[in-house]
XYZ file of C-alpha atoms in Angstrom:
515
model
C -0.064 -0.043 0.033
C 1.502 3.592 -1.131
C 1.137 6.804 1.205
C -0.467 9.217 -0.938
C 2.011 12.112 0.395
C 5.034 10.120 -0.884
C 4.118 9.138 -4.320
C 6.201 6.201 -6.577
C 9.461 8.283 -6.445
C 8.924 8.590 -2.718
C 8.725 4.621 -2.260
C 12.107 4.224 -4.100
C 13.879 7.089 -1.846
C 11.905 5.403 1.156
C 13.702 1.561 -0.137
C 17.275 3.607 -0.617
C 16.863 5.367 2.892
C 16.190 1.953 4.605
C 19.136 0.057 2.941
C 21.223 2.829 4.468
C 19.617 2.808 7.747
C 20.505 -0.796 7.921
C 23.813 -0.699 6.663
C 24.897 2.190 9.415
C 23.314 -0.147 11.828
C 25.507 -3.286 10.819
C 28.679 -1.145 10.803
C 27.674 0.577 14.350
C 27.266 -2.828 15.722
C 30.704 -3.691 14.070
C 32.600 -0.890 15.326
C 30.736 -1.321 19.058
C 32.544 -4.835 18.974
C 35.612 -3.480 17.769
C 35.732 -0.676 20.222
C 34.947 -3.066 22.938
C 37.911 -5.549 22.074
C 40.244 -2.268 22.654
C 38.823 -1.340 25.937
C 36.844 1.632 24.841
C 33.000 2.479 25.594
C 30.697 0.842 22.339
C 29.315 3.434 20.372
C 25.526 1.941 20.951
C 26.249 2.333 24.658
C 27.121 6.026 23.938
C 23.430 6.284 21.846
C 21.713 5.034 24.494
C 23.127 7.574 26.845
C 21.886 10.171 24.258
C 18.720 8.671 24.250
C 18.263 8.171 27.945
C 18.838 11.914 28.359
C 16.576 12.872 25.616
C 13.833 10.943 27.338
C 14.367 12.519 30.767
C 14.023 15.979 29.286
C 10.827 14.983 27.154
C 9.479 13.638 30.871
C 10.412 16.833 32.263
C 8.120 18.686 29.925
C 5.505 16.304 29.742
C 4.915 16.663 33.645
C 5.362 20.382 33.535
C 2.803 20.464 30.854
C 0.183 17.989 32.967
C 0.736 20.071 36.335
C -0.105 23.401 34.627
C -2.647 22.664 31.784
C -5.452 22.430 34.071
C -4.772 26.159 35.151
C -4.669 27.555 31.642
C -8.092 28.991 29.893
C -9.528 29.942 26.580
C -11.028 33.534 26.540
C -13.556 34.773 24.506
C -14.164 38.308 23.851
C -17.499 38.909 21.919
C -18.158 42.484 21.422
C -21.146 44.263 20.559
C -22.239 44.571 16.997
C -20.323 46.882 14.604
C -21.912 49.911 13.488
C -22.684 50.687 10.012
C -19.865 52.471 8.239
C -20.416 56.236 8.325
C -20.942 58.432 5.279
C -17.832 58.812 3.133
C -16.347 55.796 4.721
C -15.690 52.250 2.952
C -15.789 48.779 4.430
C -12.218 48.666 4.034
C -11.563 51.817 5.642
C -13.145 50.260 8.771
C -11.282 49.925 12.111
C -12.032 46.097 12.520
C -8.667 44.643 12.848
C -7.393 41.728 10.420
C -6.477 38.665 12.073
C -3.028 39.422 12.645
C -3.501 43.164 13.111
C -0.936 46.021 12.964
C -1.627 47.743 16.531
C 1.987 48.101 17.008
C 4.654 48.846 14.129
C 5.516 45.540 12.355
C 8.565 44.543 14.438
C 6.465 44.322 17.311
C 3.145 43.150 16.712
C 0.871 41.684 19.385
C -0.258 38.652 18.751
C -3.950 38.558 20.248
C -6.081 39.807 17.532
C -9.672 39.443 16.117
C -10.092 35.649 14.479
C -12.630 35.720 11.625
C -13.944 32.157 12.912
C -11.989 29.749 15.624
C -12.453 25.926 15.839
C -13.742 23.900 18.487
C -16.985 25.962 19.026
C -15.880 29.379 19.126
C -17.634 30.671 15.824
C -18.382 34.114 15.593
C -21.843 35.298 15.283
C -22.666 37.386 12.198
C -22.478 40.829 12.573
C -20.087 40.862 15.860
C -16.568 40.904 16.621
C -15.251 37.985 18.546
C -11.510 37.815 19.828
C -9.827 34.602 21.343
C -6.880 34.680 23.948
C -5.455 32.858 26.807
C -5.312 33.244 30.344
C -4.120 31.373 33.841
C -6.010 30.447 37.056
C -3.974 32.111 39.579
C -6.506 31.520 42.302
C -8.856 28.070 43.245
C -11.659 30.602 43.347
C -11.872 31.396 40.101
C -9.379 34.161 39.576
C -7.697 34.462 35.975
C -4.660 36.530 35.035
C -4.480 37.624 31.519
C -3.459 40.428 29.196
C -5.577 43.882 29.140
C -5.671 43.550 25.326
C -7.636 40.507 25.496
C -10.456 41.792 27.234
C -10.276 45.438 26.700
C -12.948 45.534 24.037
C -15.727 44.299 26.591
C -18.945 42.547 25.911
C -19.442 39.077 26.762
C -16.454 37.506 27.725
C -16.591 33.657 28.045
C -13.948 31.270 29.712
C -13.254 27.636 28.411
C -11.452 25.491 31.179
C -9.368 22.759 30.692
C -12.201 20.424 31.306
C -14.566 21.886 28.663
C -16.613 23.814 31.061
C -17.731 27.369 30.130
C -18.326 30.071 32.424
C -19.146 34.080 31.910
C -16.570 36.274 32.932
C -17.101 39.059 35.825
C -15.380 41.283 38.011
C -12.896 42.227 35.409
C -10.216 44.937 36.272
C -7.187 46.094 34.290
C -4.213 47.711 34.029
C -3.190 49.090 30.613
C 0.095 50.802 31.748
C 1.275 47.012 32.355
C -1.160 45.088 29.489
C -2.309 43.170 32.427
C -5.895 42.103 33.931
C -7.891 39.909 35.812
C -11.219 38.517 35.687
C -13.343 36.354 37.816
C -15.764 33.155 37.343
C -18.447 31.829 39.592
C -19.869 28.363 40.114
C -16.828 25.979 38.702
C -15.852 24.896 42.293
C -12.674 24.779 43.500
C -10.128 24.860 40.404
C -6.277 23.978 40.145
C -4.149 27.457 40.061
C -0.697 28.016 38.960
C 2.159 29.161 41.385
C 4.361 32.225 40.468
C 7.861 31.655 40.207
C 10.478 34.277 40.720
C 11.298 35.975 37.457
C 14.362 37.336 38.534
C 15.950 34.077 39.202
C 15.526 32.928 35.601
C 18.585 32.631 33.288
C 19.455 33.247 29.626
C 19.569 29.366 28.184
C 16.996 28.524 31.004
C 14.312 26.029 29.155
C 10.592 27.439 29.455
C 7.302 26.054 27.871
C 4.471 28.434 26.852
C 0.869 27.270 27.332
C -1.897 28.837 25.530
C -4.600 28.511 22.650
C -2.913 29.765 19.570
C -5.340 30.192 16.475
C -8.062 28.703 18.887
C -6.384 25.567 19.541
C -6.822 24.467 22.930
C -4.374 23.085 25.347
C -1.044 23.818 23.279
C 2.338 23.606 24.796
C 5.479 24.381 23.011
C 9.179 24.370 24.507
C 12.305 26.909 24.263
C 14.511 28.644 26.189
C 15.144 32.310 27.854
C 16.275 34.218 25.200
C 17.081 37.311 26.829
C 15.897 39.055 29.941
C 15.025 43.115 30.498
C 14.329 43.479 26.999
C 12.668 46.786 26.059
C 10.306 47.128 23.135
C 9.316 50.405 20.839
C 6.331 52.280 22.423
C 6.102 50.123 25.645
C 7.330 52.556 28.591
C 6.616 49.479 31.457
C 7.775 46.109 31.825
C 11.127 44.760 30.987
C 10.344 41.830 28.992
C 11.839 38.147 29.100
C 12.317 37.176 25.566
C 11.861 33.727 24.338
C 11.921 31.552 21.145
C 9.172 28.969 22.620
C 6.786 29.353 19.607
C 3.971 31.591 20.499
C 1.360 32.831 18.101
C -2.328 34.920 17.729
C -4.167 33.536 20.693
C -1.456 32.977 23.294
C -1.829 36.244 24.633
C -2.552 36.094 28.332
C -1.364 32.441 28.705
C 1.831 31.369 30.969
C 5.002 31.179 30.194
C 6.491 28.578 32.817
C 9.605 27.158 34.196
C 10.747 23.343 34.597
C 9.195 23.630 37.834
C 5.773 24.343 36.729
C 5.669 27.910 37.910
C 4.650 30.950 35.933
C 7.690 32.986 35.102
C 6.091 35.245 32.643
C 2.596 36.285 30.879
C 2.839 35.888 27.121
C 2.703 39.226 25.798
C 3.889 40.148 22.373
C 6.030 38.928 19.428
C 8.385 40.156 16.969
C 7.333 39.404 13.418
C 7.122 40.430 10.090
C 4.040 38.607 9.197
C 1.803 38.457 12.528
C 2.774 34.895 13.008
C 5.891 33.091 15.022
C 9.111 34.017 13.597
C 11.307 32.825 16.748
C 10.978 35.999 19.050
C 8.381 36.221 21.656
C 7.883 38.530 25.041
C 6.415 37.907 28.349
C 5.527 40.460 31.056
C 7.989 38.859 33.871
C 6.147 37.162 36.923
C 7.537 39.312 39.759
C 5.601 42.142 38.030
C 2.408 40.222 36.931
C 2.185 39.287 40.583
C 2.560 42.709 42.074
C -0.194 44.033 39.582
C -2.396 41.197 39.829
C -2.355 41.277 43.704
C -3.385 45.053 43.667
C -5.947 44.294 40.899
C -7.479 41.887 43.452
C -7.226 43.853 46.905
C -8.754 47.290 45.328
C -9.097 47.114 41.359
C -6.674 49.442 40.375
C -3.010 49.672 40.631
C -1.463 52.768 42.829
C 2.322 53.422 41.783
C 4.829 55.881 43.093
C 6.219 58.579 41.012
C 8.884 61.211 41.498
C 8.445 63.252 38.405
C 11.960 63.160 36.447
C 12.446 62.500 32.991
C 15.270 60.017 32.524
C 17.342 58.243 29.846
C 20.121 55.694 29.537
C 23.903 56.419 30.120
C 25.188 55.521 26.893
C 29.091 55.852 25.790
C 29.105 59.252 25.003
C 27.193 60.370 28.105
C 29.309 58.260 30.171
C 32.397 59.983 28.947
C 30.981 63.665 29.466
C 29.814 62.660 33.110
C 32.540 60.697 34.306
C 30.850 57.412 34.616
C 30.857 53.630 33.282
C 28.553 53.025 30.148
C 25.282 51.920 32.000
C 26.226 52.942 35.678
C 22.994 54.401 36.337
C 20.408 56.607 34.337
C 20.736 60.362 33.870
C 17.973 62.631 34.822
C 17.289 64.924 31.823
C 14.008 66.659 33.234
C 12.826 67.556 36.702
C 8.906 68.551 36.483
C 7.892 71.041 38.699
C 5.638 70.738 42.197
C 6.637 66.857 41.960
C 8.726 64.719 44.709
C 11.702 65.262 42.713
C 11.457 68.890 42.521
C 10.610 69.368 46.426
C 13.995 66.840 47.189
C 15.921 68.720 45.110
C 17.127 66.688 42.252
C 18.648 68.491 39.329
C 19.089 67.527 35.350
C 22.441 66.249 34.783
C 22.206 64.149 37.862
C 22.936 60.535 37.492
C 20.684 58.173 39.496
C 23.127 55.393 40.800
C 20.981 53.739 43.421
C 17.218 53.975 44.665
C 16.571 52.250 48.136
C 19.646 50.539 48.005
C 18.868 48.904 44.696
C 21.547 49.647 41.906
C 20.042 51.168 38.673
C 21.505 50.254 35.375
C 18.835 51.425 33.091
C 15.625 53.391 32.970
C 13.128 50.735 33.388
C 14.959 49.703 36.582
C 14.720 52.778 38.121
C 10.681 53.084 36.634
C 10.143 49.658 38.356
C 11.819 50.391 41.692
C 9.910 53.779 42.221
C 6.370 52.405 40.616
C 6.357 49.396 43.307
C 7.639 51.865 46.352
C 5.566 52.719 49.128
C 3.721 55.929 48.662
C 4.804 58.546 51.371
C 7.750 56.626 52.758
C 11.103 58.643 52.500
C 13.700 56.413 50.407
C 17.485 57.198 49.774
C 18.831 57.955 46.218
C 22.390 57.749 45.350
C 23.496 60.073 42.724
C 26.387 61.420 40.823
C 26.415 65.384 40.517
C 29.381 67.341 39.022
C 31.465 64.379 39.799
C 30.685 63.976 43.549
C 28.454 61.452 45.299
C 25.678 62.204 46.990
C 22.671 60.843 48.620
C 19.309 62.495 48.553
C 16.070 61.448 50.499
C 13.005 61.392 48.219
C 9.283 60.521 49.264
C 7.270 59.357 46.140
C 3.766 60.395 45.606
C 0.446 58.553 44.024
C 1.432 58.710 40.334
C -1.189 60.335 38.323
C -3.378 58.162 36.620
C -2.469 58.851 32.978
C 1.315 59.637 33.949
C 3.812 58.445 31.505
C 1.306 56.627 29.314
C 2.706 56.129 25.665
C 5.940 58.460 26.778
C 4.126 61.845 27.646
C 1.697 62.929 30.131
C 0.370 66.394 28.472
C 0.049 68.696 25.480
C 2.887 71.162 24.771
C 3.048 74.148 22.278
C 5.061 73.521 19.217
C 6.956 76.185 16.539
C 4.274 78.379 14.517
C 1.485 77.707 16.586
C 1.442 73.618 16.405
C 0.132 71.761 19.406
C 2.124 68.593 20.416
C 0.025 65.772 21.758
C 2.633 63.409 23.419
C -0.715 61.006 24.158
C -1.439 60.477 20.793
C 2.145 60.675 19.268
C 1.554 63.911 16.966
C 1.452 67.669 16.210
C -1.178 69.435 14.980
C -1.961 72.986 13.475
C -4.557 75.086 12.061
C -5.901 74.616 8.849
C -4.232 76.539 6.094
C -6.765 77.829 3.256
C -4.231 76.131 1.049
C -4.280 72.766 2.524
C -8.327 73.243 2.879
C -8.504 73.774 -0.728
C -6.795 70.806 -1.727
C -8.624 68.814 0.426
C -12.193 70.230 -0.526
C -13.054 71.730 3.331
C -13.061 75.502 4.098
C -10.608 76.735 6.586
C -11.664 76.431 10.156
C -13.152 72.707 9.565
C -10.656 70.707 11.346
C -6.644 70.975 12.588
C -3.885 69.608 10.370
C -1.848 66.885 11.081
C 1.886 68.543 10.912
C 3.943 65.366 12.635
C 3.193 61.898 13.798
C 5.596 60.256 16.264
C 7.272 56.818 15.242
C 5.796 54.030 17.139
C 2.896 55.899 18.492
C -0.237 55.490 19.019
C -1.460 57.872 15.954
C 1.057 55.930 13.792
C -0.447 52.521 14.831
C -3.866 53.368 13.290
C -2.165 54.864 9.869
C -2.453 58.577 10.491
C 0.191 60.525 8.994
C 1.389 64.169 8.126
C -1.571 66.271 6.062
C -4.379 64.769 7.201
C -6.948 66.561 9.066
C -8.623 65.745 11.999
C -12.356 66.950 11.867
C -13.770 65.702 14.785
C -13.252 64.049 18.380
C -15.481 62.094 20.294
C -18.083 63.067 17.260
C -17.286 66.828 18.035
C -16.348 69.303 15.706
C -12.843 70.552 15.888
C -12.185 74.038 14.296
C -8.902 75.016 15.998
C -5.635 73.880 17.657
C -7.517 75.515 20.799
C -10.687 73.612 20.035
C -8.398 70.103 19.871
C -6.260 71.130 23.069
C -9.861 71.474 25.575
C -11.597 68.414 23.607
C -8.486 65.887 24.182
C -8.049 67.015 27.797
C -11.218 65.148 28.289
C -10.055 62.193 26.535
C -9.135 58.843 27.677
C -6.742 56.783 25.658
C -7.304 53.543 27.690
C -11.132 53.826 26.941
C -10.337 54.876 23.360
C -10.380 57.984 21.446
C -12.838 58.320 18.093
C -11.663 60.864 15.479
C -12.793 61.729 12.153
C -10.165 62.018 9.886
C -10.057 63.374 6.247
C -7.748 63.239 3.637
C -7.713 63.765 -0.324
C -9.388 60.416 -0.687
C -12.078 61.244 1.557
C -13.121 60.696 5.547
C -12.899 58.166 7.801
C -13.508 57.034 11.480
C -10.542 55.802 13.529
C -10.078 54.663 17.083
C -6.805 55.294 18.788
C -6.691 53.486 22.036
C -3.292 52.399 24.298
C -2.120 48.858 23.554
């Protein structure tokens, strides 16, 4: 009988391959006898040692998978019915994401995106958007940890357990700054919860397993190693990610990355990809950060962070030479904002922060994480270098404002020639000139023109570019830069901002939301 995937030529090659294998086997046996006669270890014995090692690793993977899989869930978010396209908006211009999405720049695409249809009964009802991601049970009572972007669309959220039971999620609490969220299910009885491990103890080269539901394929387990630690991503200013080559794909978001003890060491979050699919580079939120965030979300429904009110940057080689320190020794303060804890303590631009509360600082994210997790109102020693001298200054962090530090900025600042820079969106706008208005077929005073878009910004992620005109924000007309400023101050990037944008091809609505 012939296997259809081989064909006639394939059978001939199979016969040749079988002959080669048989000859190789006889050769190994003969060689093994001669080696033994000379007092050396037979080749067959060496092969058996390699097989035993491989089997022990296979057993380790199997035992970890069996231990953790009951704690991994599938999450489906079914949004409200899509609205009818507005006037001058074609179906192709809609803001509905494609199966892989382009929410981030191409090199850093998040892999939880709307899928047109998923297997195992997760079909999308007509006229509704449905997204599928993963999560992990962290409390036997039914508390589940996942990514914020898995559940951010709202609507009906269904959780499917490993045993096939389904429950509607309640009590959803999110932290967009770290892209983490918790949700609860009731009536499931006592569940199997995964345990948190210590992500700080993980080393490059350690084995890890990624669990989740890529493409809706339930119970998928892939293996790899920790490829790097402390990895930063463009347009991501919070977590220092764990990088791994364990295969993760659309639908893995929110699932656990675990060590060989079956402990959570990360929450799968993003991939670097030119295609939207797996290319060997994935990122996970470290478990120590995920644990801290989830505990606060469980306790109070929100995350309270400390803040100093400084702008900081890494000490790269040229800066290190100028300031008389080693490369990556501390971080340099580039700005001290007025009426902040840093200003009150006397910190100055040009200060090099070496330690915060006794912890050595090597890059901006280390200082940010230390300050974020500090106790609000408690005094901490900060070791700095100022003009070549080592000093220790006490600072008292205050509670961080809600939108502080989102997407690289916290406010709108005037630019040249009457333009306005919106750090939240990552763009600059100016009043609409008669020349641009005539080119677009609108009247002067009917919108503001985009003069600049920051690379990797939320504005760029939805396709905004120089020369486009914003005519509405949240369905309200915008006639000038002053209108833009006043309206944007009332908007929340976390909830999503609706813009009506006009180009020479016509108008379309876009929604910009923190990712």
